[in-house]
Amino acid sequence: MSTLQDDINMFFNWAEEQRQRINQLEDRRFRKILLISLLEMLASSAFPNKSVRERFISLIDGYSGWQDKDRISIPQLRIILLNPSQGVDEQEHQALFQAVSKEIDVWPFGRILRSDEVDPFWQTWPHFAKYIGCQDLIKKARYANLLWRFRNFIVHEGRSPGNSFEISSDNSTPYYLATDDLNGNTMWELTMPAEFISNIVKACASNLKKDYFEALKIDPYNSFTSKSNWFDGP
């Protein structure tokens, strides 16, 4: 008869074994799809009663230990602001767009840029406090939310969003590289490498095991059904 600790160990040992096997795959796109699936599984174990989006972001916010999860992607915010938004003051919207564009204009061209070099934390970003009416738009560009958006593209379409590609020898964090679009405009593409996502999976699993399931004495298998009913699930 297995104990609660046996079940917890079995669940997280399996997750780590899968992560390591996925890391051995040559195709980086397949690795990302499968790693995101592991994140989904971990999110379901901890937050079975939340929506898919809510549990995914709750996992990242609560258990990833990702230091950059609250940074704002300035290029992605600029893209968001290019689209008219109902209920947002037009003058404030335009002023924020101009402020964001001015920041991007001084980014050094011709090299990889890391998150901590160029993207601010939303809590301490002066523009967040200044443009109160645009705060919801600003939060859309938060890294935790962008990882969710990345999840939607890679899982449902088998591709990464935008025109990003991995060229760095250090894939432990997201990074930007400037490219020119068909009209000659500079676009800063955000890349989320497979190794980075694998590290997020590892951290989430470790923290969930210790700080949630073991601390609260909860069996992770209780969040999943073993019934024949295909309609009892996500």
PDB file of C-alpha atoms in Angstrom:
ATOM      1  CA  MET A   1       0.000   0.000   0.000  1.00  0.00           C
ATOM      2  CA  SER A   2       1.578   3.277  -1.111  1.00  0.00           C
ATOM      3  CA  THR A   3       1.730   6.227   1.249  1.00  0.00           C
ATOM      4  CA  LEU A   4       0.925   9.843   0.422  1.00  0.00           C
ATOM      5  CA  GLN A   5       4.632  10.612   0.178  1.00  0.00           C
ATOM      6  CA  ASP A   6       5.081   7.649  -2.172  1.00  0.00           C
ATOM      7  CA  ASP A   7       2.412   9.064  -4.492  1.00  0.00           C
ATOM      8  CA  ILE A   8       3.955  12.539  -4.408  1.00  0.00           C
ATOM      9  CA  ASN A   9       7.417  11.159  -5.155  1.00  0.00           C
ATOM     10  CA  MET A  10       6.091   8.964  -7.963  1.00  0.00           C
ATOM     11  CA  PHE A  11       4.242  11.863  -9.589  1.00  0.00           C
ATOM     12  CA  PHE A  12       7.176  14.261  -9.569  1.00  0.00           C
ATOM     13  CA  ASN A  13       9.803  11.652 -10.395  1.00  0.00           C
ATOM     14  CA  TRP A  14       7.770  10.812 -13.492  1.00  0.00           C
ATOM     15  CA  ALA A  15       7.546  14.503 -14.430  1.00  0.00           C
ATOM     16  CA  GLU A  16      11.315  14.922 -14.120  1.00  0.00           C
ATOM     17  CA  GLU A  17      11.984  11.756 -16.136  1.00  0.00           C
ATOM     18  CA  GLN A  18       9.757  13.078 -18.918  1.00  0.00           C
ATOM     19  CA  ARG A  19      11.482  16.457 -18.855  1.00  0.00           C
ATOM     20  CA  GLN A  20      14.891  14.847 -19.225  1.00  0.00           C
ATOM     21  CA  ARG A  21      13.706  12.635 -22.074  1.00  0.00           C
ATOM     22  CA  ILE A  22      12.195  15.630 -23.864  1.00  0.00           C
ATOM     23  CA  ASN A  23      15.478  17.531 -23.495  1.00  0.00           C
ATOM     24  CA  GLN A  24      17.177  14.840 -25.586  1.00  0.00           C
ATOM     25  CA  LEU A  25      14.976  15.437 -28.636  1.00  0.00           C
ATOM     26  CA  GLU A  26      16.754  17.024 -31.590  1.00  0.00           C
ATOM     27  CA  ASP A  27      13.762  18.999 -32.860  1.00  0.00           C
ATOM     28  CA  ARG A  28      13.487  22.109 -30.698  1.00  0.00           C
ATOM     29  CA  ARG A  29       9.901  22.759 -31.759  1.00  0.00           C
ATOM     30  CA  PHE A  30       8.794  19.314 -30.569  1.00  0.00           C
ATOM     31  CA  ARG A  31      10.669  19.886 -27.324  1.00  0.00           C
ATOM     32  CA  LYS A  32       8.751  23.110 -26.694  1.00  0.00           C
ATOM     33  CA  ILE A  33       5.377  21.501 -27.401  1.00  0.00           C
ATOM     34  CA  LEU A  34       6.050  18.620 -25.012  1.00  0.00           C
ATOM     35  CA  LEU A  35       7.534  20.835 -22.312  1.00  0.00           C
ATOM     36  CA  ILE A  36       4.464  23.068 -22.414  1.00  0.00           C
ATOM     37  CA  SER A  37       2.351  19.906 -22.037  1.00  0.00           C
ATOM     38  CA  LEU A  38       4.289  19.112 -18.857  1.00  0.00           C
ATOM     39  CA  LEU A  39       3.558  22.617 -17.579  1.00  0.00           C
ATOM     40  CA  GLU A  40      -0.133  22.038 -18.330  1.00  0.00           C
ATOM     41  CA  MET A  41      -0.041  18.791 -16.360  1.00  0.00           C
ATOM     42  CA  LEU A  42       1.578  20.489 -13.373  1.00  0.00           C
ATOM     43  CA  ALA A  43      -0.931  23.351 -13.528  1.00  0.00           C
ATOM     44  CA  SER A  44      -3.827  20.881 -13.640  1.00  0.00           C
ATOM     45  CA  SER A  45      -2.512  19.036 -10.605  1.00  0.00           C
ATOM     46  CA  ALA A  46      -2.434  22.188  -8.476  1.00  0.00           C
ATOM     47  CA  PHE A  47      -5.418  24.127  -9.826  1.00  0.00           C
ATOM     48  CA  PRO A  48      -7.898  21.599 -11.243  1.00  0.00           C
ATOM     49  CA  ASN A  49     -10.907  23.872 -10.732  1.00  0.00           C
ATOM     50  CA  LYS A  50      -9.538  26.910 -12.562  1.00  0.00           C
ATOM     51  CA  SER A  51      -9.809  27.650 -16.266  1.00  0.00           C
ATOM     52  CA  VAL A  52      -6.910  26.553 -18.460  1.00  0.00           C
ATOM     53  CA  ARG A  53      -5.523  30.088 -18.683  1.00  0.00           C
ATOM     54  CA  GLU A  54      -5.988  30.825 -14.977  1.00  0.00           C
ATOM     55  CA  ARG A  55      -4.242  27.689 -13.811  1.00  0.00           C
ATOM     56  CA  PHE A  56      -1.360  28.112 -16.262  1.00  0.00           C
ATOM     57  CA  ILE A  57      -0.634  31.677 -15.149  1.00  0.00           C
ATOM     58  CA  SER A  58      -1.234  30.771 -11.480  1.00  0.00           C
ATOM     59  CA  LEU A  59       1.450  28.102 -11.829  1.00  0.00           C
ATOM     60  CA  ILE A  60       3.935  30.549 -13.364  1.00  0.00           C
ATOM     61  CA  ASP A  61       3.175  33.307 -10.859  1.00  0.00           C
ATOM     62  CA  GLY A  62       3.131  31.082  -7.795  1.00  0.00           C
ATOM     63  CA  TYR A  63       5.687  28.344  -8.373  1.00  0.00           C
ATOM     64  CA  SER A  64       8.093  29.072 -11.235  1.00  0.00           C
ATOM     65  CA  GLY A  65      10.427  31.324  -9.269  1.00  0.00           C
ATOM     66  CA  TRP A  66      10.924  33.124 -12.586  1.00  0.00           C
ATOM     67  CA  GLN A  67      12.496  36.442 -11.680  1.00  0.00           C
ATOM     68  CA  ASP A  68      11.382  38.100 -14.914  1.00  0.00           C
ATOM     69  CA  LYS A  69       7.734  37.031 -14.882  1.00  0.00           C
ATOM     70  CA  ASP A  70       6.602  40.568 -13.980  1.00  0.00           C
ATOM     71  CA  ARG A  71       8.655  42.346 -16.625  1.00  0.00           C
ATOM     72  CA  ILE A  72       6.845  44.099 -19.464  1.00  0.00           C
ATOM     73  CA  SER A  73       7.923  43.358 -23.031  1.00  0.00           C
ATOM     74  CA  ILE A  74       8.242  46.843 -24.480  1.00  0.00           C
ATOM     75  CA  PRO A  75       8.070  45.708 -28.161  1.00  0.00           C
ATOM     76  CA  GLN A  76       4.995  43.578 -27.474  1.00  0.00           C
ATOM     77  CA  LEU A  77       3.349  46.447 -25.602  1.00  0.00           C
ATOM     78  CA  ARG A  78       3.991  48.669 -28.611  1.00  0.00           C
ATOM     79  CA  ILE A  79       2.224  46.120 -30.833  1.00  0.00           C
ATOM     80  CA  ILE A  80      -0.710  46.033 -28.415  1.00  0.00           C
ATOM     81  CA  LEU A  81      -0.917  49.834 -28.493  1.00  0.00           C
ATOM     82  CA  LEU A  82      -0.975  49.876 -32.303  1.00  0.00           C
ATOM     83  CA  ASN A  83      -4.511  48.498 -32.087  1.00  0.00           C
ATOM     84  CA  PRO A  84      -7.284  50.883 -30.971  1.00  0.00           C
ATOM     85  CA  SER A  85      -8.674  49.927 -27.567  1.00  0.00           C
ATOM     86  CA  GLN A  86     -12.238  50.545 -26.501  1.00  0.00           C
ATOM     87  CA  GLY A  87     -12.674  52.318 -23.191  1.00  0.00           C
ATOM     88  CA  VAL A  88      -9.151  53.788 -23.158  1.00  0.00           C
ATOM     89  CA  ASP A  89      -8.657  57.527 -23.366  1.00  0.00           C
ATOM     90  CA  GLU A  90      -7.329  58.243 -26.861  1.00  0.00           C
ATOM     91  CA  GLN A  91      -4.897  60.927 -25.750  1.00  0.00           C
ATOM     92  CA  GLU A  92      -3.455  58.776 -22.984  1.00  0.00           C
ATOM     93  CA  HIS A  93      -3.262  55.807 -25.327  1.00  0.00           C
ATOM     94  CA  GLN A  94      -1.327  57.840 -27.898  1.00  0.00           C
ATOM     95  CA  ALA A  95       0.962  59.372 -25.277  1.00  0.00           C
ATOM     96  CA  LEU A  96       1.908  55.927 -23.962  1.00  0.00           C
ATOM     97  CA  PHE A  97       2.519  54.688 -27.501  1.00  0.00           C
ATOM     98  CA  GLN A  98       4.917  57.559 -28.137  1.00  0.00           C
ATOM     99  CA  ALA A  99       6.716  56.972 -24.821  1.00  0.00           C
ATOM    100  CA  VAL A 100       7.139  53.263 -25.576  1.00  0.00           C
ATOM    101  CA  SER A 101       8.365  53.957 -29.117  1.00  0.00           C
ATOM    102  CA  LYS A 102      10.924  56.417 -27.764  1.00  0.00           C
ATOM    103  CA  GLU A 103      12.311  53.724 -25.443  1.00  0.00           C
ATOM    104  CA  ILE A 104      12.664  51.197 -28.253  1.00  0.00           C
ATOM    105  CA  ASP A 105      14.387  53.740 -30.494  1.00  0.00           C
ATOM    106  CA  VAL A 106      17.447  53.789 -28.225  1.00  0.00           C
ATOM    107  CA  TRP A 107      17.863  50.014 -28.020  1.00  0.00           C
ATOM    108  CA  PRO A 108      21.318  49.032 -29.345  1.00  0.00           C
ATOM    109  CA  PHE A 109      20.955  47.450 -32.771  1.00  0.00           C
ATOM    110  CA  GLY A 110      23.011  44.498 -33.985  1.00  0.00           C
ATOM    111  CA  ARG A 111      23.220  42.239 -30.929  1.00  0.00           C
ATOM    112  CA  ILE A 112      21.117  40.017 -28.709  1.00  0.00           C
ATOM    113  CA  LEU A 113      19.337  41.863 -25.890  1.00  0.00           C
ATOM    114  CA  ARG A 114      18.330  40.118 -22.656  1.00  0.00           C
ATOM    115  CA  SER A 115      15.216  40.843 -20.631  1.00  0.00           C
ATOM    116  CA  ASP A 116      17.002  42.496 -17.753  1.00  0.00           C
ATOM    117  CA  GLU A 117      18.777  44.892 -20.134  1.00  0.00           C
ATOM    118  CA  VAL A 118      15.738  46.474 -21.709  1.00  0.00           C
ATOM    119  CA  ASP A 119      12.392  45.431 -20.215  1.00  0.00           C
ATOM    120  CA  PRO A 120      11.121  46.964 -16.933  1.00  0.00           C
ATOM    121  CA  PHE A 121       9.084  45.432 -14.124  1.00  0.00           C
ATOM    122  CA  TRP A 122       5.538  46.707 -14.385  1.00  0.00           C
ATOM    123  CA  GLN A 123       5.349  47.527 -10.662  1.00  0.00           C
ATOM    124  CA  THR A 124       8.219  50.017 -10.824  1.00  0.00           C
ATOM    125  CA  TRP A 125       7.859  51.274 -14.386  1.00  0.00           C
ATOM    126  CA  PRO A 126       7.075  55.035 -14.257  1.00  0.00           C
ATOM    127  CA  HIS A 127       4.744  54.799 -17.260  1.00  0.00           C
ATOM    128  CA  PHE A 128       2.565  52.246 -15.446  1.00  0.00           C
ATOM    129  CA  ALA A 129       1.857  54.690 -12.639  1.00  0.00           C
ATOM    130  CA  LYS A 130       1.505  57.621 -15.036  1.00  0.00           C
ATOM    131  CA  TYR A 131      -0.932  56.163 -17.586  1.00  0.00           C
ATOM    132  CA  ILE A 132      -3.550  54.788 -15.229  1.00  0.00           C
ATOM    133  CA  GLY A 133      -6.159  54.243 -17.944  1.00  0.00           C
ATOM    134  CA  CYS A 134      -3.790  51.974 -19.883  1.00  0.00           C
ATOM    135  CA  GLN A 135      -2.741  49.723 -16.999  1.00  0.00           C
ATOM    136  CA  ASP A 136      -4.731  46.714 -18.221  1.00  0.00           C
ATOM    137  CA  LEU A 137      -3.120  47.033 -21.651  1.00  0.00           C
ATOM    138  CA  ILE A 138       0.321  47.241 -20.069  1.00  0.00           C
ATOM    139  CA  LYS A 139      -0.259  44.064 -18.041  1.00  0.00           C
ATOM    140  CA  LYS A 140      -1.102  42.183 -21.235  1.00  0.00           C
ATOM    141  CA  ALA A 141       2.576  42.477 -22.140  1.00  0.00           C
ATOM    142  CA  ARG A 142       3.715  40.932 -18.838  1.00  0.00           C
ATOM    143  CA  TYR A 143       6.106  38.025 -19.382  1.00  0.00           C
ATOM    144  CA  ALA A 144       3.920  35.500 -17.530  1.00  0.00           C
ATOM    145  CA  ASN A 145       1.060  36.364 -19.877  1.00  0.00           C
ATOM    146  CA  LEU A 146       3.360  36.215 -22.921  1.00  0.00           C
ATOM    147  CA  LEU A 147       4.390  32.682 -21.961  1.00  0.00           C
ATOM    148  CA  TRP A 148       0.680  31.821 -22.012  1.00  0.00           C
ATOM    149  CA  ARG A 149       0.378  33.394 -25.471  1.00  0.00           C
ATOM    150  CA  PHE A 150       3.424  31.408 -26.549  1.00  0.00           C
ATOM    151  CA  ARG A 151       1.713  28.268 -25.237  1.00  0.00           C
ATOM    152  CA  ASN A 152      -1.312  28.921 -27.456  1.00  0.00           C
ATOM    153  CA  PHE A 153       0.784  29.244 -30.610  1.00  0.00           C
ATOM    154  CA  ILE A 154       3.117  26.307 -30.021  1.00  0.00           C
ATOM    155  CA  VAL A 155       0.393  23.889 -28.860  1.00  0.00           C
ATOM    156  CA  HIS A 156      -2.383  24.791 -31.290  1.00  0.00           C
ATOM    157  CA  GLU A 157      -0.370  25.765 -34.363  1.00  0.00           C
ATOM    158  CA  GLY A 158       2.957  23.999 -33.833  1.00  0.00           C
ATOM    159  CA  ARG A 159       4.946  27.213 -34.180  1.00  0.00           C
ATOM    160  CA  SER A 160       6.412  30.024 -32.117  1.00  0.00           C
ATOM    161  CA  PRO A 161       4.712  33.431 -32.406  1.00  0.00           C
ATOM    162  CA  GLY A 162       6.308  36.115 -34.547  1.00  0.00           C
ATOM    163  CA  ASN A 163       9.515  35.515 -36.480  1.00  0.00           C
ATOM    164  CA  SER A 164      11.771  34.574 -33.595  1.00  0.00           C
ATOM    165  CA  PHE A 165      14.590  32.082 -33.933  1.00  0.00           C
ATOM    166  CA  GLU A 166      17.255  30.720 -31.595  1.00  0.00           C
ATOM    167  CA  ILE A 167      20.818  31.766 -32.352  1.00  0.00           C
ATOM    168  CA  SER A 168      22.334  32.306 -28.913  1.00  0.00           C
ATOM    169  CA  SER A 169      24.721  29.925 -27.177  1.00  0.00           C
ATOM    170  CA  ASP A 170      22.970  30.906 -23.918  1.00  0.00           C
ATOM    171  CA  ASN A 171      19.339  29.802 -24.069  1.00  0.00           C
ATOM    172  CA  SER A 172      18.642  30.030 -20.341  1.00  0.00           C
ATOM    173  CA  THR A 173      16.538  33.201 -20.665  1.00  0.00           C
ATOM    174  CA  PRO A 174      14.339  34.870 -23.299  1.00  0.00           C
ATOM    175  CA  TYR A 175      16.054  37.375 -25.549  1.00  0.00           C
ATOM    176  CA  TYR A 176      15.489  39.792 -28.420  1.00  0.00           C
ATOM    177  CA  LEU A 177      17.019  40.040 -31.853  1.00  0.00           C
ATOM    178  CA  ALA A 178      16.215  42.825 -34.324  1.00  0.00           C
ATOM    179  CA  THR A 179      14.958  41.913 -37.794  1.00  0.00           C
ATOM    180  CA  ASP A 180      13.585  43.969 -40.667  1.00  0.00           C
ATOM    181  CA  ASP A 181      10.085  43.328 -41.986  1.00  0.00           C
ATOM    182  CA  LEU A 182       9.100  43.472 -45.683  1.00  0.00           C
ATOM    183  CA  ASN A 183       8.693  47.245 -45.441  1.00  0.00           C
ATOM    184  CA  GLY A 184      12.134  47.766 -43.946  1.00  0.00           C
ATOM    185  CA  ASN A 185      10.820  48.460 -40.437  1.00  0.00           C
ATOM    186  CA  THR A 186      12.863  47.163 -37.511  1.00  0.00           C
ATOM    187  CA  MET A 187      11.082  44.535 -35.404  1.00  0.00           C
ATOM    188  CA  TRP A 188      12.433  43.265 -32.092  1.00  0.00           C
ATOM    189  CA  GLU A 189      11.509  39.589 -31.976  1.00  0.00           C
ATOM    190  CA  LEU A 190      11.215  37.926 -28.565  1.00  0.00           C
ATOM    191  CA  THR A 191      12.603  34.384 -28.425  1.00  0.00           C
ATOM    192  CA  MET A 192      11.661  31.866 -25.725  1.00  0.00           C
ATOM    193  CA  PRO A 193      14.190  29.020 -26.073  1.00  0.00           C
ATOM    194  CA  ALA A 194      13.495  25.371 -25.305  1.00  0.00           C
ATOM    195  CA  GLU A 195      16.123  25.326 -22.542  1.00  0.00           C
ATOM    196  CA  PHE A 196      14.427  28.264 -20.829  1.00  0.00           C
ATOM    197  CA  ILE A 197      11.053  26.488 -20.884  1.00  0.00           C
ATOM    198  CA  SER A 198      12.666  23.302 -19.565  1.00  0.00           C
ATOM    199  CA  ASN A 199      14.089  25.279 -16.639  1.00  0.00           C
ATOM    200  CA  ILE A 200      10.625  26.685 -15.917  1.00  0.00           C
ATOM    201  CA  VAL A 201       9.200  23.157 -15.854  1.00  0.00           C
ATOM    202  CA  LYS A 202      11.919  21.983 -13.469  1.00  0.00           C
ATOM    203  CA  ALA A 203      11.415  24.919 -11.090  1.00  0.00           C
ATOM    204  CA  CYS A 204       7.614  24.611 -11.106  1.00  0.00           C
ATOM    205  CA  ALA A 205       7.780  20.893 -10.332  1.00  0.00           C
ATOM    206  CA  SER A 206      10.284  21.326  -7.520  1.00  0.00           C
ATOM    207  CA  ASN A 207       8.397  24.189  -5.873  1.00  0.00           C
ATOM    208  CA  LEU A 208       4.990  22.572  -6.303  1.00  0.00           C
ATOM    209  CA  LYS A 209       6.184  19.359  -4.698  1.00  0.00           C
ATOM    210  CA  LYS A 210       7.726  21.050  -1.666  1.00  0.00           C
ATOM    211  CA  ASP A 211       5.539  24.103  -1.113  1.00  0.00           C
ATOM    212  CA  TYR A 212       2.136  22.744  -2.098  1.00  0.00           C
ATOM    213  CA  PHE A 213       1.694  18.983  -2.133  1.00  0.00           C
ATOM    214  CA  GLU A 214       4.077  18.079   0.668  1.00  0.00           C
ATOM    215  CA  ALA A 215       3.348  21.164   2.751  1.00  0.00           C
ATOM    216  CA  LEU A 216      -0.428  20.723   2.524  1.00  0.00           C
ATOM    217  CA  LYS A 217      -0.331  16.907   2.412  1.00  0.00           C
ATOM    218  CA  ILE A 218      -2.246  16.659  -0.875  1.00  0.00           C
ATOM    219  CA  ASP A 219      -2.049  13.770  -3.318  1.00  0.00           C
ATOM    220  CA  PRO A 220      -1.439  15.159  -6.851  1.00  0.00           C
ATOM    221  CA  TYR A 221      -3.207  12.179  -8.400  1.00  0.00           C
ATOM    222  CA  ASN A 222      -6.475  13.341  -6.827  1.00  0.00           C
ATOM    223  CA  SER A 223      -6.650  16.117  -9.433  1.00  0.00           C
ATOM    224  CA  PHE A 224      -6.984  13.644 -12.293  1.00  0.00           C
ATOM    225  CA  THR A 225      -9.740  11.227 -13.202  1.00  0.00           C
ATOM    226  CA  SER A 226      -9.144   7.583 -14.041  1.00  0.00           C
ATOM    227  CA  LYS A 227     -12.725   7.049 -15.216  1.00  0.00           C
ATOM    228  CA  SER A 228     -13.707   6.010 -18.733  1.00  0.00           C
ATOM    229  CA  ASN A 229     -15.621   9.251 -19.162  1.00  0.00           C
ATOM    230  CA  TRP A 230     -13.901  11.306 -21.884  1.00  0.00           C
ATOM    231  CA  PHE A 231     -16.066  14.329 -21.026  1.00  0.00           C
ATOM    232  CA  ASP A 232     -14.765  14.687 -17.465  1.00  0.00           C
ATOM    233  CA  GLY A 233     -11.744  16.864 -18.109  1.00  0.00           C
ATOM    234  CA  PRO A 234     -10.511  20.045 -19.758  1.00  0.00           C
TER     235      PRO A 234
END
